Amino acid sequence: MLMGALFGSFAIALMMGVPVGIALGLSSAVYLFMSDIDLTVVPQFMYAGMDSFVLLCIPGFVLAGNLMNGGGITDQIVRFGNGLVGHVRGGLGLANVTGSMIFAGISGTAVAETASIGSVMIPAMSKSGYDKPFAAAVTAAASTVGPIIPPSVPMIIVGTLTGLSVGKMFMAGAIPGLMLGLGMMITVYILARRRNYPKGTWVGFRELLRSSRAACWALLMTAIILFGIVGGFFTPTEASVVAALYAFVIGLFVYKGFRLRDVPGIMLESAIGSGGLILLVGLANVFGWILTSEQIPQAIAEAMLSVTSNKYIIIFLINILLLIVGTFMETIAALIILFPPLLAVATQVGIDPIHFATFAVLNLMIGLTTPPVGVCLFVAANIAKISLSEITRAIWPFLLCNLIVLLLVSYIPALSLWLPNLLFR
């Protein structure tokens, strides 16, 4: 009865449109009231969930992304992407994906990427003759690259939960992220050829060189983060601070996209966004403690291992479970609740923890573009001013592409382990 009340209240809150973090807190409160457990466990476990040095990465990278976006970096990235591939059939769609891949090295979050790239690319694609649902679907799908290509907020959360090396996980996401981007570019090109979408004119090498110079500051930021962590110059938390300082200097003095008086507003926006994420972590930790006390993770693990101990079948079952969960639960909450028990199952059958973390995060990123809780779908549809049903129909080719990449990453460990093993010895 208690578990029915926990999951029932959580489901009702989600259906009412309550934010996932608040829904987790409310359902936990319902459980605690019914079980007569002292409510002092709520602040205790909330604080325990948030009391992590690694979590300081989140406000740092969120601030860096907002500073670069406010500094005009999005326009420069789009300009470079358009100069690079805009002359090909479906060029603006290809530029959209290219821009997302570059922006991924700044934001680390898919929703920020959808809003930033989408606000520029969706209107531009619509004016150029692309269907609005297609433009919105490309933007939403491409944004899932953000948390795979480093830096990655979900991977920071995984490191907090398990003690796995955040630097190794950053490196593990690089090749799968590039595969996602390449796969979506192929999908865009095929659809553009079939639907006869327009292509732009070749801008020339001079303009391409100019746009690449402007966009190189964004690429350099990613390089500083990665080589700093890999080279042992700073930790991921320190890297987020370096990234924020770099973004401040570049946005203020190079791109000149904001002034000093704009900085407090950008910092406030970043604090609100970061606070929401960290509050979600704390409330999800309370929910996770309840599940642990009821031995739900152990039941999940035993159920899977009772079916089979074959590593490849376990990978398939985990992917199916996470795909289902990703359709109705926010990524961070799903990671906090499900990642520890599923990691225990994975390691028992011989799956490398870094490999498991990579395909688990990739799997839940796909959930950001699946209804009914596909947050990126809502953001892109809102920018395009179309209905959820329209963007849902348009997103399917990209979902299929992403699922193919997920299968490759899941069953070929070298795709996620080669770089970490090469760089961290």
PDB file of N, CA and C in Angstrom, residues 220-313:
ATOM      1  N   LEU A 220      37.848  26.443 -28.704  1.00  0.00           N
ATOM      2  CA  LEU A 220      38.992  26.547 -27.798  1.00  0.00           C
ATOM      3  C   LEU A 220      38.570  26.324 -26.354  1.00  0.00           C
ATOM      4  N   MET A 221      37.362  26.772 -26.023  1.00  0.00           N
ATOM      5  CA  MET A 221      36.856  26.567 -24.664  1.00  0.00           C
ATOM      6  C   MET A 221      36.753  25.070 -24.350  1.00  0.00           C
ATOM      7  N   THR A 222      36.210  24.307 -25.298  1.00  0.00           N
ATOM      8  CA  THR A 222      36.105  22.860 -25.112  1.00  0.00           C
ATOM      9  C   THR A 222      37.480  22.237 -24.946  1.00  0.00           C
ATOM     10  N   ALA A 223      38.430  22.688 -25.779  1.00  0.00           N
ATOM     11  CA  ALA A 223      39.788  22.142 -25.714  1.00  0.00           C
ATOM     12  C   ALA A 223      40.435  22.439 -24.361  1.00  0.00           C
ATOM     13  N   ILE A 224      40.238  23.656 -23.846  1.00  0.00           N
ATOM     14  CA  ILE A 224      40.812  24.014 -22.544  1.00  0.00           C
ATOM     15  C   ILE A 224      40.263  23.107 -21.451  1.00  0.00           C
ATOM     16  N   ILE A 225      38.939  22.887 -21.473  1.00  0.00           N
ATOM     17  CA  ILE A 225      38.303  22.034 -20.459  1.00  0.00           C
ATOM     18  C   ILE A 225      38.869  20.621 -20.507  1.00  0.00           C
ATOM     19  N   LEU A 226      38.887  20.045 -21.712  1.00  0.00           N
ATOM     20  CA  LEU A 226      39.289  18.643 -21.843  1.00  0.00           C
ATOM     21  C   LEU A 226      40.765  18.431 -21.571  1.00  0.00           C
ATOM     22  N   PHE A 227      41.620  19.264 -22.172  1.00  0.00           N
ATOM     23  CA  PHE A 227      43.052  19.063 -21.983  1.00  0.00           C
ATOM     24  C   PHE A 227      43.478  19.429 -20.564  1.00  0.00           C
ATOM     25  N   GLY A 228      42.763  20.365 -19.952  1.00  0.00           N
ATOM     26  CA  GLY A 228      43.058  20.701 -18.563  1.00  0.00           C
ATOM     27  C   GLY A 228      42.770  19.541 -17.631  1.00  0.00           C
ATOM     28  N   ILE A 229      41.633  18.858 -17.860  1.00  0.00           N
ATOM     29  CA  ILE A 229      41.270  17.712 -17.018  1.00  0.00           C
ATOM     30  C   ILE A 229      42.189  16.526 -17.303  1.00  0.00           C
ATOM     31  N   VAL A 230      42.356  16.201 -18.589  1.00  0.00           N
ATOM     32  CA  VAL A 230      43.185  15.051 -18.968  1.00  0.00           C
ATOM     33  C   VAL A 230      44.635  15.258 -18.548  1.00  0.00           C
ATOM     34  N   GLY A 231      45.125  16.504 -18.691  1.00  0.00           N
ATOM     35  CA  GLY A 231      46.517  16.790 -18.340  1.00  0.00           C
ATOM     36  C   GLY A 231      46.762  16.907 -16.852  1.00  0.00           C
ATOM     37  N   GLY A 232      45.693  16.848 -16.060  1.00  0.00           N
ATOM     38  CA  GLY A 232      45.848  16.918 -14.615  1.00  0.00           C
ATOM     39  C   GLY A 232      46.061  18.328 -14.088  1.00  0.00           C
ATOM     40  N   PHE A 233      45.777  19.353 -14.914  1.00  0.00           N
ATOM     41  CA  PHE A 233      45.964  20.730 -14.476  1.00  0.00           C
ATOM     42  C   PHE A 233      44.858  21.185 -13.527  1.00  0.00           C
ATOM     43  N   PHE A 234      43.654  20.644 -13.705  1.00  0.00           N
ATOM     44  CA  PHE A 234      42.578  20.963 -12.779  1.00  0.00           C
ATOM     45  C   PHE A 234      41.528  19.861 -12.796  1.00  0.00           C
ATOM     46  N   THR A 235      40.754  19.845 -11.726  1.00  0.00           N
ATOM     47  CA  THR A 235      39.668  18.868 -11.604  1.00  0.00           C
ATOM     48  C   THR A 235      38.472  19.337 -12.430  1.00  0.00           C
ATOM     49  N   PRO A 236      37.467  18.463 -12.653  1.00  0.00           N
ATOM     50  CA  PRO A 236      36.271  18.916 -13.378  1.00  0.00           C
ATOM     51  C   PRO A 236      35.592  20.118 -12.718  1.00  0.00           C
ATOM     52  N   THR A 237      35.586  20.170 -11.378  1.00  0.00           N
ATOM     53  CA  THR A 237      34.987  21.313 -10.683  1.00  0.00           C
ATOM     54  C   THR A 237      35.766  22.586 -10.970  1.00  0.00           C
ATOM     55  N   GLU A 238      37.085  22.494 -10.894  1.00  0.00           N
ATOM     56  CA  GLU A 238      37.922  23.659 -11.220  1.00  0.00           C
ATOM     57  C   GLU A 238      37.790  24.031 -12.700  1.00  0.00           C
ATOM     58  N   ALA A 239      37.600  23.020 -13.548  1.00  0.00           N
ATOM     59  CA  ALA A 239      37.424  23.283 -14.984  1.00  0.00           C
ATOM     60  C   ALA A 239      36.183  24.125 -15.235  1.00  0.00           C
ATOM     61  N   SER A 240      35.112  23.886 -14.462  1.00  0.00           N
ATOM     62  CA  SER A 240      33.883  24.659 -14.652  1.00  0.00           C
ATOM     63  C   SER A 240      34.103  26.129 -14.314  1.00  0.00           C
ATOM     64  N   VAL A 241      34.939  26.400 -13.300  1.00  0.00           N
ATOM     65  CA  VAL A 241      35.251  27.786 -12.933  1.00  0.00           C
ATOM     66  C   VAL A 241      36.111  28.433 -14.011  1.00  0.00           C
ATOM     67  N   VAL A 242      37.098  27.696 -14.498  1.00  0.00           N
ATOM     68  CA  VAL A 242      37.935  28.200 -15.594  1.00  0.00           C
ATOM     69  C   VAL A 242      37.079  28.506 -16.817  1.00  0.00           C
ATOM     70  N   ALA A 243      36.131  27.614 -17.122  1.00  0.00           N
ATOM     71  CA  ALA A 243      35.246  27.813 -18.270  1.00  0.00           C
ATOM     72  C   ALA A 243      34.408  29.082 -18.103  1.00  0.00           C
ATOM     73  N   ALA A 244      33.898  29.310 -16.877  1.00  0.00           N
ATOM     74  CA  ALA A 244      33.086  30.502 -16.630  1.00  0.00           C
ATOM     75  C   ALA A 244      33.921  31.776 -16.779  1.00  0.00           C
ATOM     76  N   LEU A 245      35.145  31.778 -16.262  1.00  0.00           N
ATOM     77  CA  LEU A 245      36.021  32.939 -16.404  1.00  0.00           C
ATOM     78  C   LEU A 245      36.369  33.186 -17.871  1.00  0.00           C
ATOM     79  N   TYR A 246      36.662  32.107 -18.582  1.00  0.00           N
ATOM     80  CA  TYR A 246      36.975  32.210 -20.016  1.00  0.00           C
ATOM     81  C   TYR A 246      35.785  32.790 -20.778  1.00  0.00           C
ATOM     82  N   ALA A 247      34.591  32.274 -20.496  1.00  0.00           N
ATOM     83  CA  ALA A 247      33.386  32.749 -21.174  1.00  0.00           C
ATOM     84  C   ALA A 247      33.129  34.222 -20.874  1.00  0.00           C
ATOM     85  N   PHE A 248      33.420  34.646 -19.631  1.00  0.00           N
ATOM     86  CA  PHE A 248      33.250  36.052 -19.253  1.00  0.00           C
ATOM     87  C   PHE A 248      34.168  36.961 -20.076  1.00  0.00           C
ATOM     88  N   VAL A 249      35.432  36.576 -20.167  1.00  0.00           N
ATOM     89  CA  VAL A 249      36.410  37.392 -20.903  1.00  0.00           C
ATOM     90  C   VAL A 249      36.075  37.432 -22.391  1.00  0.00           C
ATOM     91  N   ILE A 250      35.772  36.257 -22.987  1.00  0.00           N
ATOM     92  CA  ILE A 250      35.482  36.196 -24.422  1.00  0.00           C
ATOM     93  C   ILE A 250      34.186  36.941 -24.757  1.00  0.00           C
ATOM     94  N   GLY A 251      33.143  36.735 -23.945  1.00  0.00           N
ATOM     95  CA  GLY A 251      31.866  37.389 -24.209  1.00  0.00           C
ATOM     96  C   GLY A 251      31.936  38.889 -24.067  1.00  0.00           C
ATOM     97  N   LEU A 252      32.749  39.360 -23.097  1.00  0.00           N
ATOM     98  CA  LEU A 252      32.824  40.802 -22.821  1.00  0.00           C
ATOM     99  C   LEU A 252      33.780  41.532 -23.757  1.00  0.00           C
ATOM    100  N   PHE A 253      34.951  40.939 -24.038  1.00  0.00           N
ATOM    101  CA  PHE A 253      35.989  41.661 -24.770  1.00  0.00           C
ATOM    102  C   PHE A 253      36.165  41.231 -26.226  1.00  0.00           C
ATOM    103  N   VAL A 254      35.810  39.967 -26.564  1.00  0.00           N
ATOM    104  CA  VAL A 254      35.987  39.492 -27.945  1.00  0.00           C
ATOM    105  C   VAL A 254      34.685  39.637 -28.730  1.00  0.00           C
ATOM    106  N   TYR A 255      33.631  38.966 -28.290  1.00  0.00           N
ATOM    107  CA  TYR A 255      32.341  39.059 -28.990  1.00  0.00           C
ATOM    108  C   TYR A 255      31.569  40.331 -28.638  1.00  0.00           C
ATOM    109  N   LYS A 256      31.835  40.866 -27.448  1.00  0.00           N
ATOM    110  CA  LYS A 256      31.170  42.096 -26.976  1.00  0.00           C
ATOM    111  C   LYS A 256      29.650  41.975 -27.054  1.00  0.00           C
ATOM    112  N   GLY A 257      29.162  40.795 -26.658  1.00  0.00           N
ATOM    113  CA  GLY A 257      27.733  40.542 -26.716  1.00  0.00           C
ATOM    114  C   GLY A 257      26.982  41.012 -25.488  1.00  0.00           C
ATOM    115  N   PHE A 258      27.706  41.327 -24.416  1.00  0.00           N
ATOM    116  CA  PHE A 258      27.055  41.866 -23.224  1.00  0.00           C
ATOM    117  C   PHE A 258      27.997  42.879 -22.567  1.00  0.00           C
ATOM    118  N   ARG A 259      27.432  43.657 -21.661  1.00  0.00           N
ATOM    119  CA  ARG A 259      28.213  44.635 -20.909  1.00  0.00           C
ATOM    120  C   ARG A 259      28.278  44.209 -19.455  1.00  0.00           C
ATOM    121  N   LEU A 260      29.124  44.908 -18.706  1.00  0.00           N
ATOM    122  CA  LEU A 260      29.284  44.552 -17.292  1.00  0.00           C
ATOM    123  C   LEU A 260      27.965  44.615 -16.540  1.00  0.00           C
ATOM    124  N   ARG A 261      27.104  45.580 -16.913  1.00  0.00           N
ATOM    125  CA  ARG A 261      25.830  45.702 -16.206  1.00  0.00           C
ATOM    126  C   ARG A 261      24.888  44.533 -16.485  1.00  0.00           C
ATOM    127  N   ASP A 262      25.170  43.756 -17.565  1.00  0.00           N
ATOM    128  CA  ASP A 262      24.335  42.594 -17.877  1.00  0.00           C
ATOM    129  C   ASP A 262      24.735  41.354 -17.074  1.00  0.00           C
ATOM    130  N   VAL A 263      25.936  41.373 -16.501  1.00  0.00           N
ATOM    131  CA  VAL A 263      26.468  40.178 -15.835  1.00  0.00           C
ATOM    132  C   VAL A 263      25.623  39.742 -14.639  1.00  0.00           C
ATOM    133  N   PRO A 264      25.177  40.679 -13.761  1.00  0.00           N
ATOM    134  CA  PRO A 264      24.337  40.218 -12.633  1.00  0.00           C
ATOM    135  C   PRO A 264      23.081  39.471 -13.083  1.00  0.00           C
ATOM    136  N   GLY A 265      22.447  39.912 -14.172  1.00  0.00           N
ATOM    137  CA  GLY A 265      21.265  39.216 -14.679  1.00  0.00           C
ATOM    138  C   GLY A 265      21.596  37.823 -15.179  1.00  0.00           C
ATOM    139  N   ILE A 266      22.743  37.688 -15.870  1.00  0.00           N
ATOM    140  CA  ILE A 266      23.176  36.378 -16.364  1.00  0.00           C
ATOM    141  C   ILE A 266      23.491  35.453 -15.191  1.00  0.00           C
ATOM    142  N   MET A 267      24.125  36.013 -14.158  1.00  0.00           N
ATOM    143  CA  MET A 267      24.453  35.206 -12.981  1.00  0.00           C
ATOM    144  C   MET A 267      23.191  34.768 -12.245  1.00  0.00           C
ATOM    145  N   LEU A 268      22.196  35.670 -12.165  1.00  0.00           N
ATOM    146  CA  LEU A 268      20.935  35.314 -11.506  1.00  0.00           C
ATOM    147  C   LEU A 268      20.232  34.199 -12.269  1.00  0.00           C
ATOM    148  N   GLU A 269      20.190  34.315 -13.609  1.00  0.00           N
ATOM    149  CA  GLU A 269      19.568  33.272 -14.434  1.00  0.00           C
ATOM    150  C   GLU A 269      20.280  31.937 -14.242  1.00  0.00           C
ATOM    151  N   SER A 270      21.603  31.973 -14.176  1.00  0.00           N
ATOM    152  CA  SER A 270      22.384  30.750 -13.983  1.00  0.00           C
ATOM    153  C   SER A 270      22.149  30.158 -12.600  1.00  0.00           C
ATOM    154  N   ALA A 271      22.033  31.036 -11.595  1.00  0.00           N
ATOM    155  CA  ALA A 271      21.796  30.561 -10.224  1.00  0.00           C
ATOM    156  C   ALA A 271      20.438  29.875 -10.118  1.00  0.00           C
ATOM    157  N   ILE A 272      19.420  30.454 -10.778  1.00  0.00           N
ATOM    158  CA  ILE A 272      18.081  29.855 -10.747  1.00  0.00           C
ATOM    159  C   ILE A 272      18.097  28.479 -11.418  1.00  0.00           C
ATOM    160  N   GLY A 273      18.738  28.413 -12.611  1.00  0.00           N
ATOM    161  CA  GLY A 273      18.822  27.137 -13.329  1.00  0.00           C
ATOM    162  C   GLY A 273      19.605  26.089 -12.551  1.00  0.00           C
ATOM    163  N   SER A 274      20.741  26.489 -11.977  1.00  0.00           N
ATOM    164  CA  SER A 274      21.564  25.556 -11.203  1.00  0.00           C
ATOM    165  C   SER A 274      20.849  25.125  -9.935  1.00  0.00           C
ATOM    166  N   GLY A 275      20.190  26.099  -9.279  1.00  0.00           N
ATOM    167  CA  GLY A 275      19.462  25.782  -8.050  1.00  0.00           C
ATOM    168  C   GLY A 275      18.371  24.762  -8.285  1.00  0.00           C
ATOM    169  N   GLY A 276      17.678  24.895  -9.424  1.00  0.00           N
ATOM    170  CA  GLY A 276      16.636  23.926  -9.765  1.00  0.00           C
ATOM    171  C   GLY A 276      17.194  22.534  -9.929  1.00  0.00           C
ATOM    172  N   LEU A 277      18.357  22.435 -10.595  1.00  0.00           N
ATOM    173  CA  LEU A 277      18.981  21.121 -10.794  1.00  0.00           C
ATOM    174  C   LEU A 277      19.431  20.506  -9.470  1.00  0.00           C
ATOM    175  N   ILE A 278      20.057  21.324  -8.625  1.00  0.00           N
ATOM    176  CA  ILE A 278      20.585  20.796  -7.370  1.00  0.00           C
ATOM    177  C   ILE A 278      19.444  20.445  -6.405  1.00  0.00           C
ATOM    178  N   LEU A 279      18.358  21.242  -6.426  1.00  0.00           N
ATOM    179  CA  LEU A 279      17.183  20.891  -5.622  1.00  0.00           C
ATOM    180  C   LEU A 279      16.608  19.552  -6.084  1.00  0.00           C
ATOM    181  N   LEU A 280      16.585  19.352  -7.402  1.00  0.00           N
ATOM    182  CA  LEU A 280      16.109  18.079  -7.949  1.00  0.00           C
ATOM    183  C   LEU A 280      16.971  16.931  -7.445  1.00  0.00           C
ATOM    184  N   VAL A 281      18.284  17.139  -7.402  1.00  0.00           N
ATOM    185  CA  VAL A 281      19.191  16.101  -6.894  1.00  0.00           C
ATOM    186  C   VAL A 281      18.862  15.771  -5.443  1.00  0.00           C
ATOM    187  N   GLY A 282      18.640  16.801  -4.622  1.00  0.00           N
ATOM    188  CA  GLY A 282      18.343  16.580  -3.219  1.00  0.00           C
ATOM    189  C   GLY A 282      17.037  15.839  -3.000  1.00  0.00           C
ATOM    190  N   LEU A 283      15.968  16.269  -3.681  1.00  0.00           N
ATOM    191  CA  LEU A 283      14.663  15.619  -3.526  1.00  0.00           C
ATOM    192  C   LEU A 283      14.676  14.195  -4.091  1.00  0.00           C
ATOM    193  N   ALA A 284      15.389  14.015  -5.202  1.00  0.00           N
ATOM    194  CA  ALA A 284      15.500  12.669  -5.773  1.00  0.00           C
ATOM    195  C   ALA A 284      16.265  11.739  -4.841  1.00  0.00           C
ATOM    196  N   ASN A 285      17.194  12.298  -4.062  1.00  0.00           N
ATOM    197  CA  ASN A 285      17.936  11.470  -3.106  1.00  0.00           C
ATOM    198  C   ASN A 285      17.021  10.958  -1.990  1.00  0.00           C
ATOM    199  N   VAL A 286      16.056  11.793  -1.563  1.00  0.00           N
ATOM    200  CA  VAL A 286      15.069  11.351  -0.570  1.00  0.00           C
ATOM    201  C   VAL A 286      14.220  10.216  -1.156  1.00  0.00           C
ATOM    202  N   PHE A 287      13.761  10.417  -2.398  1.00  0.00           N
ATOM    203  CA  PHE A 287      12.961   9.402  -3.080  1.00  0.00           C
ATOM    204  C   PHE A 287      13.767   8.112  -3.224  1.00  0.00           C
ATOM    205  N   GLY A 288      15.039   8.260  -3.587  1.00  0.00           N
ATOM    206  CA  GLY A 288      15.908   7.094  -3.744  1.00  0.00           C
ATOM    207  C   GLY A 288      16.128   6.359  -2.437  1.00  0.00           C
ATOM    208  N   TRP A 289      16.221   7.104  -1.309  1.00  0.00           N
ATOM    209  CA  TRP A 289      16.381   6.461   0.002  1.00  0.00           C
ATOM    210  C   TRP A 289      15.150   5.614   0.339  1.00  0.00           C
ATOM    211  N   ILE A 290      13.973   6.136   0.000  1.00  0.00           N
ATOM    212  CA  ILE A 290      12.740   5.378   0.264  1.00  0.00           C
ATOM    213  C   ILE A 290      12.741   4.078  -0.541  1.00  0.00           C
ATOM    214  N   LEU A 291      13.123   4.174  -1.811  1.00  0.00           N
ATOM    215  CA  LEU A 291      13.177   2.970  -2.641  1.00  0.00           C
ATOM    216  C   LEU A 291      14.182   1.966  -2.082  1.00  0.00           C
ATOM    217  N   THR A 292      15.316   2.482  -1.617  1.00  0.00           N
ATOM    218  CA  THR A 292      16.347   1.595  -1.059  1.00  0.00           C
ATOM    219  C   THR A 292      15.847   0.921   0.216  1.00  0.00           C
ATOM    220  N   SER A 293      15.161   1.698   1.075  1.00  0.00           N
ATOM    221  CA  SER A 293      14.658   1.131   2.323  1.00  0.00           C
ATOM    222  C   SER A 293      13.589   0.068   2.064  1.00  0.00           C
ATOM    223  N   GLU A 294      12.891   0.200   0.931  1.00  0.00           N
ATOM    224  CA  GLU A 294      11.885  -0.803   0.552  1.00  0.00           C
ATOM    225  C   GLU A 294      12.489  -1.921  -0.299  1.00  0.00           C
ATOM    226  N   GLN A 295      13.819  -1.835  -0.520  1.00  0.00           N
ATOM    227  CA  GLN A 295      14.577  -2.839  -1.278  1.00  0.00           C
ATOM    228  C   GLN A 295      14.086  -2.983  -2.726  1.00  0.00           C
ATOM    229  N   ILE A 296      13.633  -1.876  -3.296  1.00  0.00           N
ATOM    230  CA  ILE A 296      13.216  -1.888  -4.700  1.00  0.00           C
ATOM    231  C   ILE A 296      14.405  -2.101  -5.639  1.00  0.00           C
ATOM    232  N   PRO A 297      15.562  -1.414  -5.419  1.00  0.00           N
ATOM    233  CA  PRO A 297      16.712  -1.663  -6.300  1.00  0.00           C
ATOM    234  C   PRO A 297      17.146  -3.130  -6.307  1.00  0.00           C
ATOM    235  N   GLN A 298      17.152  -3.736  -5.109  1.00  0.00           N
ATOM    236  CA  GLN A 298      17.534  -5.156  -5.040  1.00  0.00           C
ATOM    237  C   GLN A 298      16.541  -6.027  -5.802  1.00  0.00           C
ATOM    238  N   ALA A 299      15.265  -5.656  -5.718  1.00  0.00           N
ATOM    239  CA  ALA A 299      14.240  -6.429  -6.439  1.00  0.00           C
ATOM    240  C   ALA A 299      14.443  -6.319  -7.945  1.00  0.00           C
ATOM    241  N   ILE A 300      14.789  -5.111  -8.414  1.00  0.00           N
ATOM    242  CA  ILE A 300      15.054  -4.918  -9.849  1.00  0.00           C
ATOM    243  C   ILE A 300      16.245  -5.769 -10.282  1.00  0.00           C
ATOM    244  N   ALA A 301      17.318  -5.707  -9.470  1.00  0.00           N
ATOM    245  CA  ALA A 301      18.522  -6.470  -9.805  1.00  0.00           C
ATOM    246  C   ALA A 301      18.242  -7.974  -9.817  1.00  0.00           C
ATOM    247  N   GLU A 302      17.542  -8.456  -8.800  1.00  0.00           N
ATOM    248  CA  GLU A 302      17.234  -9.886  -8.726  1.00  0.00           C
ATOM    249  C   GLU A 302      16.328 -10.321  -9.877  1.00  0.00           C
ATOM    250  N   ALA A 303      15.373  -9.462 -10.236  1.00  0.00           N
ATOM    251  CA  ALA A 303      14.472  -9.801 -11.336  1.00  0.00           C
ATOM    252  C   ALA A 303      15.238  -9.937 -12.639  1.00  0.00           C
ATOM    253  N   MET A 304      16.172  -9.021 -12.889  1.00  0.00           N
ATOM    254  CA  MET A 304      16.957  -9.091 -14.130  1.00  0.00           C
ATOM    255  C   MET A 304      17.861 -10.314 -14.141  1.00  0.00           C
ATOM    256  N   LEU A 305      18.551 -10.526 -13.028  1.00  0.00           N
ATOM    257  CA  LEU A 305      19.494 -11.647 -12.982  1.00  0.00           C
ATOM    258  C   LEU A 305      18.786 -12.997 -12.940  1.00  0.00           C
ATOM    259  N   SER A 306      17.509 -13.003 -12.517  1.00  0.00           N
ATOM    260  CA  SER A 306      16.749 -14.253 -12.530  1.00  0.00           C
ATOM    261  C   SER A 306      16.357 -14.644 -13.956  1.00  0.00           C
ATOM    262  N   VAL A 307      16.276 -13.641 -14.829  1.00  0.00           N
ATOM    263  CA  VAL A 307      15.941 -13.906 -16.233  1.00  0.00           C
ATOM    264  C   VAL A 307      17.144 -14.496 -16.952  1.00  0.00           C
ATOM    265  N   THR A 308      18.314 -13.853 -16.738  1.00  0.00           N
ATOM    266  CA  THR A 308      19.524 -14.309 -17.427  1.00  0.00           C
ATOM    267  C   THR A 308      20.742 -13.677 -16.773  1.00  0.00           C
ATOM    268  N   SER A 309      21.879 -14.310 -16.943  1.00  0.00           N
ATOM    269  CA  SER A 309      23.147 -13.704 -16.524  1.00  0.00           C
ATOM    270  C   SER A 309      24.006 -13.387 -17.746  1.00  0.00           C
ATOM    271  N   ASN A 310      23.408 -13.519 -18.934  1.00  0.00           N
ATOM    272  CA  ASN A 310      24.117 -13.206 -20.170  1.00  0.00           C
ATOM    273  C   ASN A 310      24.290 -11.695 -20.298  1.00  0.00           C
ATOM    274  N   LYS A 311      25.522 -11.254 -20.455  1.00  0.00           N
ATOM    275  CA  LYS A 311      25.835  -9.824 -20.486  1.00  0.00           C
ATOM    276  C   LYS A 311      25.058  -9.089 -21.570  1.00  0.00           C
ATOM    277  N   TYR A 312      24.954  -9.684 -22.746  1.00  0.00           N
ATOM    278  CA  TYR A 312      24.343  -8.989 -23.882  1.00  0.00           C
ATOM    279  C   TYR A 312      22.825  -8.870 -23.714  1.00  0.00           C
ATOM    280  N   ILE A 313      22.217  -9.873 -23.112  1.00  0.00           N
ATOM    281  CA  ILE A 313      20.772  -9.789 -22.845  1.00  0.00           C
ATOM    282  C   ILE A 313      20.503  -8.779 -21.737  1.00  0.00           C
TER     283      ILE A 313
END
